[in-house]
XYZ file of C-alpha atoms in Angstrom:
671
model
C 0.065 -0.012 -0.075
C 1.283 3.506 -0.988
C 1.928 5.767 1.899
C 0.914 9.437 1.599
C 2.108 12.214 3.777
C -0.675 14.089 5.571
C -0.932 16.128 8.825
C -1.827 14.428 11.941
C -5.596 14.623 12.632
C -6.594 14.762 8.804
C -6.243 11.208 7.886
C -9.154 9.401 6.505
C -10.469 6.380 8.357
C -12.943 3.574 7.827
C -13.783 3.588 11.492
C -16.674 6.023 11.754
C -18.867 6.748 14.721
C -21.580 4.425 13.673
C -19.165 1.505 13.772
C -17.987 2.605 17.284
C -21.538 2.735 18.547
C -22.454 -0.771 16.917
C -19.368 -2.374 18.918
C -20.090 -0.433 22.091
C -20.139 -2.667 25.281
C -19.506 -6.608 25.496
C -20.868 -9.771 26.768
C -21.457 -9.869 30.480
C -22.757 -11.972 33.370
C -21.840 -15.355 32.102
C -23.414 -18.481 33.757
C -23.741 -22.193 33.122
C -27.323 -23.887 32.978
C -26.571 -27.417 32.975
C -24.052 -27.818 30.078
C -25.344 -24.641 28.231
C -23.626 -21.262 28.635
C -25.759 -18.178 28.980
C -24.919 -14.312 29.210
C -26.119 -10.930 28.333
C -25.079 -8.822 25.412
C -25.556 -5.166 24.479
C -27.832 -3.900 21.616
C -27.011 -0.393 20.924
C -29.166 -0.378 17.804
C -32.191 -1.457 20.000
C -32.252 1.350 22.348
C -29.328 0.138 24.288
C -31.290 -2.882 25.831
C -29.271 -6.046 27.117
C -30.309 -9.184 25.407
C -30.145 -12.655 27.045
C -27.956 -15.110 25.021
C -27.933 -18.825 25.016
C -25.479 -21.284 23.601
C -26.383 -24.923 23.314
C -24.477 -27.778 25.131
C -23.002 -29.169 22.058
C -21.482 -25.623 21.220
C -22.583 -26.385 17.578
C -23.849 -23.113 15.938
C -24.049 -19.650 17.218
C -25.697 -18.241 20.439
C -29.347 -17.110 20.034
C -31.202 -14.352 21.875
C -34.020 -15.937 23.966
C -36.167 -12.766 24.582
C -37.169 -10.446 21.740
C -37.270 -6.611 22.272
C -38.337 -4.683 24.283
C -37.150 -7.269 27.112
C -34.117 -5.664 28.654
C -32.294 -8.063 31.005
C -30.720 -5.552 33.437
C -31.517 -4.005 36.778
C -30.769 -0.870 38.841
C -29.573 -2.528 42.107
C -27.090 -0.044 43.481
C -27.680 1.903 40.274
C -24.769 0.237 38.428
C -26.834 -3.011 38.484
C -26.024 -6.627 39.447
C -26.365 -10.031 37.892
C -29.696 -9.992 36.324
C -30.491 -13.548 35.574
C -30.089 -17.183 36.784
C -31.024 -20.602 35.321
C -31.474 -24.099 36.235
C -31.676 -27.369 34.289
C -34.828 -29.387 34.679
C -35.293 -33.163 34.011
C -37.999 -32.323 31.629
C -39.283 -29.171 29.811
C -35.943 -27.480 29.356
C -34.172 -25.126 31.532
C -36.113 -22.670 33.893
C -34.771 -19.004 33.775
C -35.396 -15.987 35.975
C -34.520 -12.551 34.979
C -34.742 -8.792 35.845
C -36.545 -6.501 33.224
C -35.176 -3.004 33.147
C -38.340 -1.160 32.382
C -40.226 -2.185 35.603
C -37.374 -3.681 37.607
C -39.467 -6.825 38.315
C -38.201 -10.316 38.543
C -39.588 -12.653 35.852
C -39.473 -16.386 35.183
C -39.797 -18.136 31.943
C -39.345 -21.476 30.193
C -37.450 -20.939 26.919
C -38.264 -24.387 25.463
C -41.951 -23.664 25.952
C -42.791 -21.001 23.285
C -46.465 -20.959 24.364
C -45.614 -19.648 27.702
C -44.674 -15.959 28.104
C -42.510 -14.737 30.984
C -44.431 -14.420 34.043
C -43.713 -11.992 36.856
C -42.487 -13.011 40.165
C -42.288 -9.803 42.285
C -44.612 -6.969 42.869
C -44.271 -3.230 42.078
C -44.024 -0.463 44.609
C -44.969 3.022 44.316
C -42.560 4.233 47.012
C -39.466 5.980 46.027
C -37.415 3.876 43.500
C -39.609 0.927 44.080
C -38.365 -2.721 44.471
C -35.299 -4.075 42.709
C -33.776 -7.539 42.631
C -30.251 -8.865 41.445
C -27.895 -11.796 41.795
C -30.417 -14.508 41.882
C -30.020 -18.167 42.630
C -32.780 -20.762 41.939
C -33.482 -23.232 44.649
C -35.868 -25.715 42.991
C -38.733 -27.121 44.912
C -39.141 -30.769 46.220
C -42.536 -32.704 45.972
C -45.457 -30.269 45.897
C -43.180 -27.102 46.651
C -42.802 -24.723 43.763
C -39.243 -23.672 44.658
C -37.806 -20.331 45.267
C -35.483 -17.606 43.788
C -32.951 -16.336 46.462
C -31.624 -12.999 45.662
C -30.748 -9.521 46.860
C -33.766 -7.226 47.321
C -33.271 -3.469 47.264
C -36.419 -1.734 48.623
C -37.036 1.921 48.916
C -38.880 3.032 51.977
C -39.148 6.710 51.160
C -38.637 9.265 48.227
C -35.012 10.079 48.869
C -32.180 8.398 46.996
C -30.850 6.874 50.311
C -34.334 5.825 51.886
C -33.938 2.109 51.241
C -32.810 -1.177 52.591
C -31.130 -4.286 51.226
C -31.351 -7.923 52.301
C -31.356 -11.473 51.046
C -34.776 -12.804 50.323
C -36.603 -15.623 48.848
C -39.226 -15.230 46.040
C -41.625 -18.075 45.132
C -41.327 -19.347 41.658
C -44.941 -19.805 41.326
C -45.624 -16.133 40.843
C -47.696 -15.834 44.121
C -45.585 -12.759 45.212
C -46.333 -10.932 41.942
C -48.915 -8.828 43.627
C -48.246 -9.538 47.200
C -45.324 -8.127 48.800
C -45.956 -10.453 51.947
C -45.093 -13.498 49.970
C -41.476 -12.420 49.545
C -39.693 -14.045 52.498
C -36.871 -12.087 54.363
C -34.197 -14.574 55.095
C -32.387 -12.609 57.741
C -32.588 -9.080 59.214
C -31.474 -6.104 57.176
C -28.270 -5.618 59.243
C -26.095 -3.931 56.638
C -26.371 -1.324 54.187
C -25.101 -3.400 51.217
C -25.248 -7.226 50.468
C -24.287 -9.434 47.706
C -26.322 -12.557 46.739
C -26.232 -15.591 48.854
C -23.899 -18.589 47.941
C -25.038 -21.775 49.319
C -22.599 -24.692 50.495
C -22.777 -27.960 48.443
C -24.862 -29.509 50.982
C -27.203 -26.556 51.330
C -26.666 -26.279 54.996
C -24.606 -23.156 55.122
C -24.630 -19.881 53.121
C -22.308 -16.875 52.749
C -22.495 -13.446 51.357
C -20.629 -10.176 51.483
C -21.831 -7.056 53.454
C -20.510 -3.487 54.076
C -21.808 -0.257 55.426
C -21.390 3.521 54.900
C -18.944 5.139 54.699
C -16.970 2.118 53.294
C -16.920 1.223 49.757
C -16.397 -2.528 48.733
C -12.876 -2.034 47.979
C -12.214 -0.312 51.348
C -13.801 -2.846 53.637
C -16.130 -5.760 53.628
C -17.418 -8.598 55.776
C -18.013 -12.258 54.867
C -21.220 -13.188 56.428
C -21.826 -16.740 57.143
C -25.132 -18.382 58.481
C -26.732 -21.783 58.960
C -29.722 -22.519 56.692
C -32.689 -23.611 58.709
C -35.379 -25.935 57.835
C -37.585 -23.289 56.344
C -34.864 -21.847 54.510
C -34.056 -18.707 56.773
C -30.592 -17.864 57.973
C -29.690 -18.378 61.467
C -26.619 -17.847 63.649
C -25.399 -15.221 61.330
C -21.849 -14.025 61.970
C -18.721 -12.399 60.356
C -15.894 -14.940 59.563
C -13.601 -12.748 57.477
C -13.150 -9.147 56.407
C -13.364 -5.831 58.201
C -13.220 -2.116 57.839
C -9.716 -2.141 56.416
C -9.853 -5.535 54.672
C -11.663 -5.823 51.298
C -13.034 -9.201 50.251
C -14.249 -9.028 46.703
C -15.812 -12.440 46.455
C -16.653 -15.468 48.653
C -17.807 -18.819 47.556
C -17.770 -22.584 48.367
C -15.571 -25.136 46.769
C -16.958 -28.483 45.770
C -15.559 -30.166 48.973
C -17.374 -27.601 51.159
C -14.335 -25.463 51.942
C -14.814 -21.793 51.949
C -12.775 -19.504 49.489
C -12.443 -15.885 49.480
C -10.549 -13.262 47.455
C -9.272 -10.910 50.268
C -6.568 -8.115 50.296
C -5.411 -8.647 53.737
C -2.002 -8.943 52.364
C -2.228 -5.719 50.419
C -3.228 -7.744 47.326
C -6.589 -9.346 46.541
C -5.215 -12.988 46.742
C -7.290 -16.117 46.963
C -7.624 -17.694 50.462
C -9.315 -20.744 52.139
C -11.213 -19.465 55.202
C -12.155 -21.698 58.061
C -15.942 -21.120 58.638
C -15.676 -21.845 62.211
C -12.610 -19.939 63.233
C -12.029 -17.528 60.435
C -8.384 -18.634 60.014
C -7.302 -17.895 56.431
C -4.522 -19.626 54.322
C -3.297 -17.826 51.413
C -3.479 -20.379 48.554
C -1.227 -18.633 45.958
C 0.618 -15.731 47.689
C 1.359 -13.359 45.011
C 1.828 -9.346 44.493
C -1.116 -9.804 42.004
C -4.746 -9.199 42.117
C -7.184 -12.157 42.248
C -10.072 -9.703 42.534
C -11.143 -6.083 41.853
C -13.575 -3.251 42.676
C -16.997 -4.692 43.306
C -18.725 -2.065 41.144
C -21.587 -4.673 40.136
C -23.082 -7.241 42.456
C -22.298 -10.663 40.878
C -18.852 -10.050 39.637
C -16.898 -13.185 39.674
C -13.088 -13.344 39.588
C -12.892 -16.953 40.573
C -14.981 -20.016 40.118
C -14.458 -23.639 41.806
C -14.491 -26.511 39.669
C -16.059 -30.009 40.671
C -12.410 -31.421 40.540
C -11.276 -29.184 43.372
C -9.228 -26.845 41.005
C -10.168 -23.216 40.948
C -10.464 -21.019 37.938
C -8.998 -17.601 38.667
C -8.955 -14.206 36.946
C -5.532 -12.731 38.161
C -2.744 -10.347 37.273
C -1.011 -7.072 37.937
C -2.463 -4.492 35.648
C -3.741 -6.892 32.923
C -5.855 -9.897 34.099
C -5.207 -13.486 32.911
C -7.179 -16.506 33.318
C -5.385 -19.271 35.282
C -6.363 -22.680 36.807
C -5.132 -22.960 40.547
C -4.433 -26.164 42.395
C -5.165 -25.202 46.019
C -3.252 -28.171 47.331
C -0.005 -27.212 45.735
C -0.420 -23.639 44.960
C 0.399 -24.160 41.364
C -1.113 -21.716 38.863
C -1.336 -22.607 35.060
C -2.418 -19.708 32.769
C -4.705 -20.210 29.830
C -3.062 -20.621 26.486
C -4.079 -18.160 23.601
C -3.881 -14.834 22.362
C -6.158 -13.258 25.015
C -4.465 -10.852 27.423
C -7.523 -9.498 29.479
C -10.265 -11.381 31.245
C -13.279 -9.930 32.719
C -14.754 -10.730 36.220
C -17.128 -13.145 34.762
C -16.760 -16.956 34.810
C -19.046 -19.926 34.270
C -18.012 -23.559 35.083
C -19.673 -26.622 33.670
C -17.897 -29.986 34.573
C -14.278 -29.653 33.469
C -15.027 -26.509 31.348
C -14.543 -22.875 32.270
C -16.020 -20.146 30.095
C -14.929 -16.416 30.407
C -15.104 -13.163 28.700
C -11.603 -12.380 27.030
C -10.023 -9.784 24.863
C -6.713 -8.181 23.930
C -5.425 -5.078 22.119
C -6.383 -6.795 18.809
C -9.367 -8.658 19.838
C -12.827 -7.401 21.104
C -14.561 -9.181 23.876
C -15.118 -12.990 23.053
C -16.623 -15.837 24.973
C -13.775 -18.243 25.515
C -13.980 -21.686 27.023
C -11.040 -23.849 28.405
C -11.298 -27.459 28.907
C -9.102 -28.106 31.948
C -8.677 -31.771 31.147
C -7.081 -31.009 27.598
C -5.878 -27.637 28.286
C -7.465 -26.633 24.902
C -9.208 -23.329 24.790
C -11.685 -22.074 22.000
C -13.996 -19.158 21.288
C -17.536 -20.393 21.804
C -19.505 -17.133 21.553
C -19.237 -13.432 20.359
C -16.447 -14.239 18.116
C -14.296 -11.425 17.065
C -14.687 -10.232 13.562
C -12.622 -7.426 12.199
C -14.980 -4.800 10.975
C -12.003 -2.925 9.166
C -8.535 -3.839 8.234
C -6.720 -4.299 11.640
C -3.955 -2.168 10.083
C -6.149 0.732 11.357
C -5.980 -0.441 15.024
C -3.328 1.220 17.216
C -0.459 -0.650 18.601
C -0.428 0.172 22.361
C 2.498 0.705 24.506
C 2.298 -0.302 28.206
C 4.326 2.423 30.110
C 5.146 3.604 33.643
C 5.538 7.249 33.969
C 6.611 9.217 36.892
C 4.449 11.839 38.839
C 5.288 14.160 41.718
C 7.958 12.695 44.112
C 8.781 10.154 41.415
C 5.815 8.020 41.966
C 4.854 5.480 39.323
C 1.906 6.194 37.294
C 0.633 3.374 34.941
C -0.717 4.192 31.418
C -1.415 2.751 28.045
C -0.153 4.941 25.198
C -1.827 4.550 21.733
C 0.310 6.324 19.153
C -1.457 7.335 15.851
C -1.489 4.567 13.253
C -2.565 4.281 9.769
C -1.755 1.840 6.916
C -1.440 4.493 4.147
C -0.747 7.711 6.044
C 2.199 9.168 7.815
C 2.873 12.602 9.080
C 5.119 15.311 7.449
C 8.727 15.350 8.613
C 8.998 17.219 12.051
C 5.233 17.192 12.912
C 4.322 15.881 16.333
C 0.866 14.311 16.874
C -1.941 15.756 19.058
C -2.776 13.470 22.047
C -5.889 13.046 24.122
C -5.327 12.047 27.643
C -8.126 9.567 28.840
C -9.140 9.476 32.484
C -11.026 6.418 33.523
C -14.293 6.328 35.508
C -14.713 5.126 39.089
C -12.315 6.380 40.222
C -11.432 3.117 41.950
C -11.387 1.128 38.769
C -8.868 0.890 35.859
C -8.736 1.102 32.116
C -8.175 -2.327 30.592
C -5.682 -2.884 27.507
C -8.163 -4.155 25.178
C -9.393 -3.263 21.367
C -11.497 -0.341 21.773
C -12.870 1.090 18.435
C -13.492 4.442 20.068
C -9.620 4.790 20.695
C -9.033 3.474 17.164
C -11.417 6.176 15.865
C -9.048 8.856 17.011
C -5.644 7.049 16.440
C -6.489 6.030 12.788
C -7.255 9.761 12.223
C -3.804 10.881 13.581
C -4.669 11.526 17.072
C -2.881 9.807 19.935
C -4.523 8.616 23.093
C -3.058 7.879 26.484
C -5.250 6.053 29.030
C -3.907 6.774 32.456
C -4.472 4.459 35.312
C -3.639 7.188 37.805
C -3.031 6.542 41.552
C -6.247 5.084 43.093
C -6.726 2.669 40.166
C -7.230 -1.028 40.795
C -5.002 -3.711 39.595
C -1.804 -2.659 41.375
C -2.321 -3.407 45.008
C -4.031 -1.582 47.904
C -1.062 0.771 48.538
C -1.538 2.095 44.960
C -5.270 2.194 45.462
C -5.085 4.141 48.614
C -3.063 6.932 47.104
C -6.287 8.649 46.195
C -7.641 8.618 49.840
C -8.573 12.230 50.496
C -6.495 13.298 47.418
C -9.223 13.140 44.722
C -8.892 15.946 42.430
C -5.103 16.146 43.331
C -3.549 12.774 42.646
C -5.576 11.945 39.638
C -5.077 15.457 38.169
C -1.248 15.411 38.732
C -0.768 11.950 37.278
C -2.764 12.709 34.086
C -0.715 15.944 33.737
C 2.542 14.090 34.478
C 1.854 11.780 31.474
C 0.881 14.578 29.167
C 3.954 16.510 30.103
C 6.277 13.729 29.587
C 4.959 12.714 26.180
C 5.408 16.314 25.166
C 8.805 16.558 26.683
C 10.192 13.349 25.136
C 8.840 14.398 21.521
C 6.065 12.044 21.361
C 3.336 14.498 21.438
C 2.814 18.188 20.444
C 2.840 20.259 23.546
C 0.407 22.794 21.971
C -2.102 20.217 20.930
C -2.959 18.163 24.256
C -6.443 17.514 25.480
C -8.072 15.568 28.242
C -11.303 13.770 28.401
C -13.285 11.294 30.754
C -16.749 10.338 31.932
C -18.161 10.047 35.318
C -15.245 10.105 37.755
C -13.050 10.813 34.607
C -15.408 13.666 33.882
C -14.548 15.026 37.297
C -10.760 14.682 36.555
C -11.236 16.373 33.242
C -13.094 19.210 34.599
C -10.656 19.454 37.575
C -7.719 19.451 35.268
C -9.108 22.453 33.449
C -9.445 24.391 36.629
C -6.522 23.150 38.692
C -3.103 25.031 38.943
C -1.684 21.549 38.940
C -2.542 21.188 35.235
C -2.330 24.713 34.089
C -1.393 25.389 30.438
C -1.215 21.652 29.863
C -4.310 21.132 27.949
C -5.764 23.115 24.923
C -9.246 21.711 25.316
C -11.261 19.068 27.129
C -14.250 16.664 26.929
C -16.313 16.262 30.226
C -18.893 13.676 30.118
C -21.548 12.852 32.869
C -19.267 14.364 35.366
C -19.124 15.328 39.034
C -18.586 18.995 39.373
C -19.888 19.963 42.659
C -18.628 17.804 45.722
C -20.839 19.612 48.166
C -23.965 19.008 46.178
C -23.030 15.439 45.438
C -22.427 14.737 49.240
C -25.626 16.497 50.124
C -28.095 14.221 48.266
C -27.448 14.781 44.547
C -26.437 11.185 43.789
C -27.473 7.604 44.582
C -26.975 5.723 47.833
C -24.082 3.364 46.788
C -21.703 6.406 46.419
C -23.530 8.792 48.695
C -20.509 8.471 51.258
C -17.748 7.693 48.590
C -16.430 11.275 49.161
C -15.559 10.469 52.748
C -12.585 8.418 51.653
C -11.821 10.381 48.410
C -12.057 13.857 49.911
C -12.487 13.559 53.541
C -15.626 13.760 55.933
C -17.726 16.632 54.782
C -18.451 17.985 58.092
C -14.574 18.614 58.728
C -13.475 19.413 55.306
C -15.914 21.821 53.901
C -13.004 24.149 52.666
C -11.662 21.146 50.789
C -14.874 20.380 49.236
C -15.352 24.042 48.121
C -11.812 24.506 46.900
C -11.577 21.303 44.818
C -14.916 21.524 43.084
C -14.763 22.697 39.403
C -18.107 24.438 39.880
C -16.426 26.822 42.384
C -13.390 27.493 40.052
C -15.189 27.917 36.770
C -13.436 31.189 36.330
C -10.200 29.192 35.838
C -11.273 27.580 32.780
C -9.401 29.175 30.003
C -9.718 26.567 27.094
C -12.610 25.266 25.108
C -14.631 22.354 26.223
C -17.421 19.992 25.421
C -19.751 18.956 28.115
C -22.011 15.769 27.446
C -24.768 14.648 29.927
C -27.549 12.158 30.054
C -30.845 13.860 31.280
C -31.964 10.553 33.124
C -28.720 10.292 35.040
C -29.234 9.769 38.812
C -25.738 9.127 39.558
C -24.120 12.401 38.225
C -27.470 14.395 37.586
C -27.601 17.255 35.037
C -28.008 19.879 37.790
C -24.272 19.595 38.340
C -23.641 20.540 34.689
C -26.226 23.326 34.721
C -24.734 24.690 37.946
C -21.244 24.636 36.372
C -22.355 26.526 33.251
C -24.218 29.167 35.348
C -20.929 29.772 37.266
C -19.080 30.056 33.832
C -21.548 33.035 33.248
C -20.641 35.534 30.651
C -16.967 34.580 30.341
C -15.926 34.227 26.783
C -14.911 30.437 26.802
C -15.988 28.548 23.754
C -17.906 25.475 24.829
C -20.780 23.218 23.861
C -23.262 21.468 26.154
C -25.101 18.387 24.684
C -27.819 16.786 26.883
C -29.500 13.586 25.869
C -32.989 12.520 26.600
C -33.408 8.972 27.701
C -29.791 8.494 28.667
C -28.522 7.753 32.081
C -25.150 7.254 33.502
C -23.121 5.710 30.486
C -24.493 6.241 27.064
C -26.067 3.135 25.441
C -28.154 4.173 22.495
C -26.415 4.175 19.153
C -27.607 7.601 17.922
C -26.242 9.243 21.325
C -22.847 7.473 20.959
C -22.564 8.607 17.449
C -23.349 12.301 18.218
C -20.953 12.299 21.257
C -18.130 10.822 19.350
C -18.422 13.155 16.161
C -18.854 16.193 18.527
C -15.735 15.287 20.340
C -13.697 14.936 17.172
C -15.251 18.259 15.905
C -13.787 19.920 19.086
C -10.342 18.729 18.537
C -10.335 19.521 14.829
C -11.240 23.091 15.673
C -8.836 23.487 18.524
C -5.964 21.557 16.847
C -6.340 23.267 13.415
C -7.170 19.970 11.660
C -9.143 19.797 8.454
C -12.049 17.325 8.702
C -15.257 17.108 6.563
C -16.470 13.699 7.886
C -18.197 15.112 10.985
C -20.774 17.846 11.706
C -19.112 20.968 12.891
C -19.746 21.336 16.719
C -21.178 24.858 17.430
C -19.161 26.384 20.359
C -21.021 28.906 22.355
C -19.231 31.939 23.964
């Protein structure tokens, strides 16, 4: 292919915004139903719903969607949602499936092999506050004349406020008798904690464990493993804590086939897999490593390990990137899965000797991969990657460690511009956009992302920064952000940008920052902070937090309503800090153009924060654009929204960096 010289940012690309939207999201919440594998999958072109997929036991053929639109298999428990479905194999009639439907948040059951029977509701509606919500279900089939039950987490609003609610494990009858009768939902234990995960039953059904935590802790700060005996009527008795605490985060707890209790706990400074004595709480580290065998529990039902009937344990582990390995608890030996996949999600399903997971790499989109632990053979069984364009348009990322203030390490992925038929004129340096991930207690995985390729294939570099506070690098790295949000994240992103410019990898005059949610906060804070003054020429701020005081005083949901206690400090004793760090109070410091993107249905980072920020900006002649989208919440899901947002962002950079582009609408910047 002939190479043509053209300025950075002007290159043509087959990766358009519609292609980005079509490939947004990936499979999630894998589970085994007998020998079948099921999961949820995104449908951006269908209003952003989540479809429920089924793959036959023989793995012959492609997975099929078992529920037509408008069924949307998703829930709003802790607003980020939790595992929305469960299934069980039956001796006759095919499997029985339960799921939550996003539109009304009810729990439904259906028999997919009985096309004459529509899904039937299992739970009632409530007119109080946010209503009733359900997640992380486990089906407990009945015996004899008993209909059986679904044991799950219930989130019940008790008032109109976002924090007026309770959560606890409950049992819902499968016969539908609770569909109009709240009293038929059995509460299995007292609502003793603010947050709980779904119960996990021991192989003999006699014991059960779940995780619990309370404000102001977040699950990566401190959780407890709660253990109980299961009484004859199914209720939980003799409830006690056997592991965890305010400074120990347990990411997952589950029973092995032999009845031993396993837990991923960071008591060593890293989330490592331990065997916990359920009677004494004594814990033995099964594979001591300075690696993570767990992560931030942003969604109830995430699964970093899965015991096999053989006694082996499938584990997602790593430092930064996460691999799938098979651990022998007896010897501590760990063998990783062969293949091209370098990043595995916290979603595992076990069927006999086989383990299925969601895997990807810098050159592969998220696929369903299955490993046979007997043969060591792995194969793609679902969502197979297919290149929508020539892979030569994909970036070749570099895993790098930069240095922030005081020489501290800052982890990042750098994606230089790449195009098979374009190169820049001699002496020209590329523009770069620094991406700040959400969370903030999360991380940016090193995977194929067509949104990144959208920019790099046009000649715009991207640097994803896993700033201090990110997961994947141990608790000490994670704790760097304690009371330092708006400081460490801003400094680390600026350090990456400055280093790229100083070493001649990026044009110092054409640097931008962007991010969504907590990344939106970091972007806005960077444009208003002295620590990043004169670094960025513009910024993109998506569904952000902009006013710490407002967020702490009722402008967000319950799950994160006390998050700022650890990120910033207790509001009562740190009022000055809340005021001084908030971009809404430093709007006069904004000196460069910016794009503000917001979903109007967002209850996590509500539109009022954006509106307040723009009011404070007042009559200052700072070019900017504000795009608000009806029907969108926290995280854009609809194809048309994603297209508009991506094209608007490119137009901002084109205008600010002096790049000629005629493939996107011109974003009108107000003054």
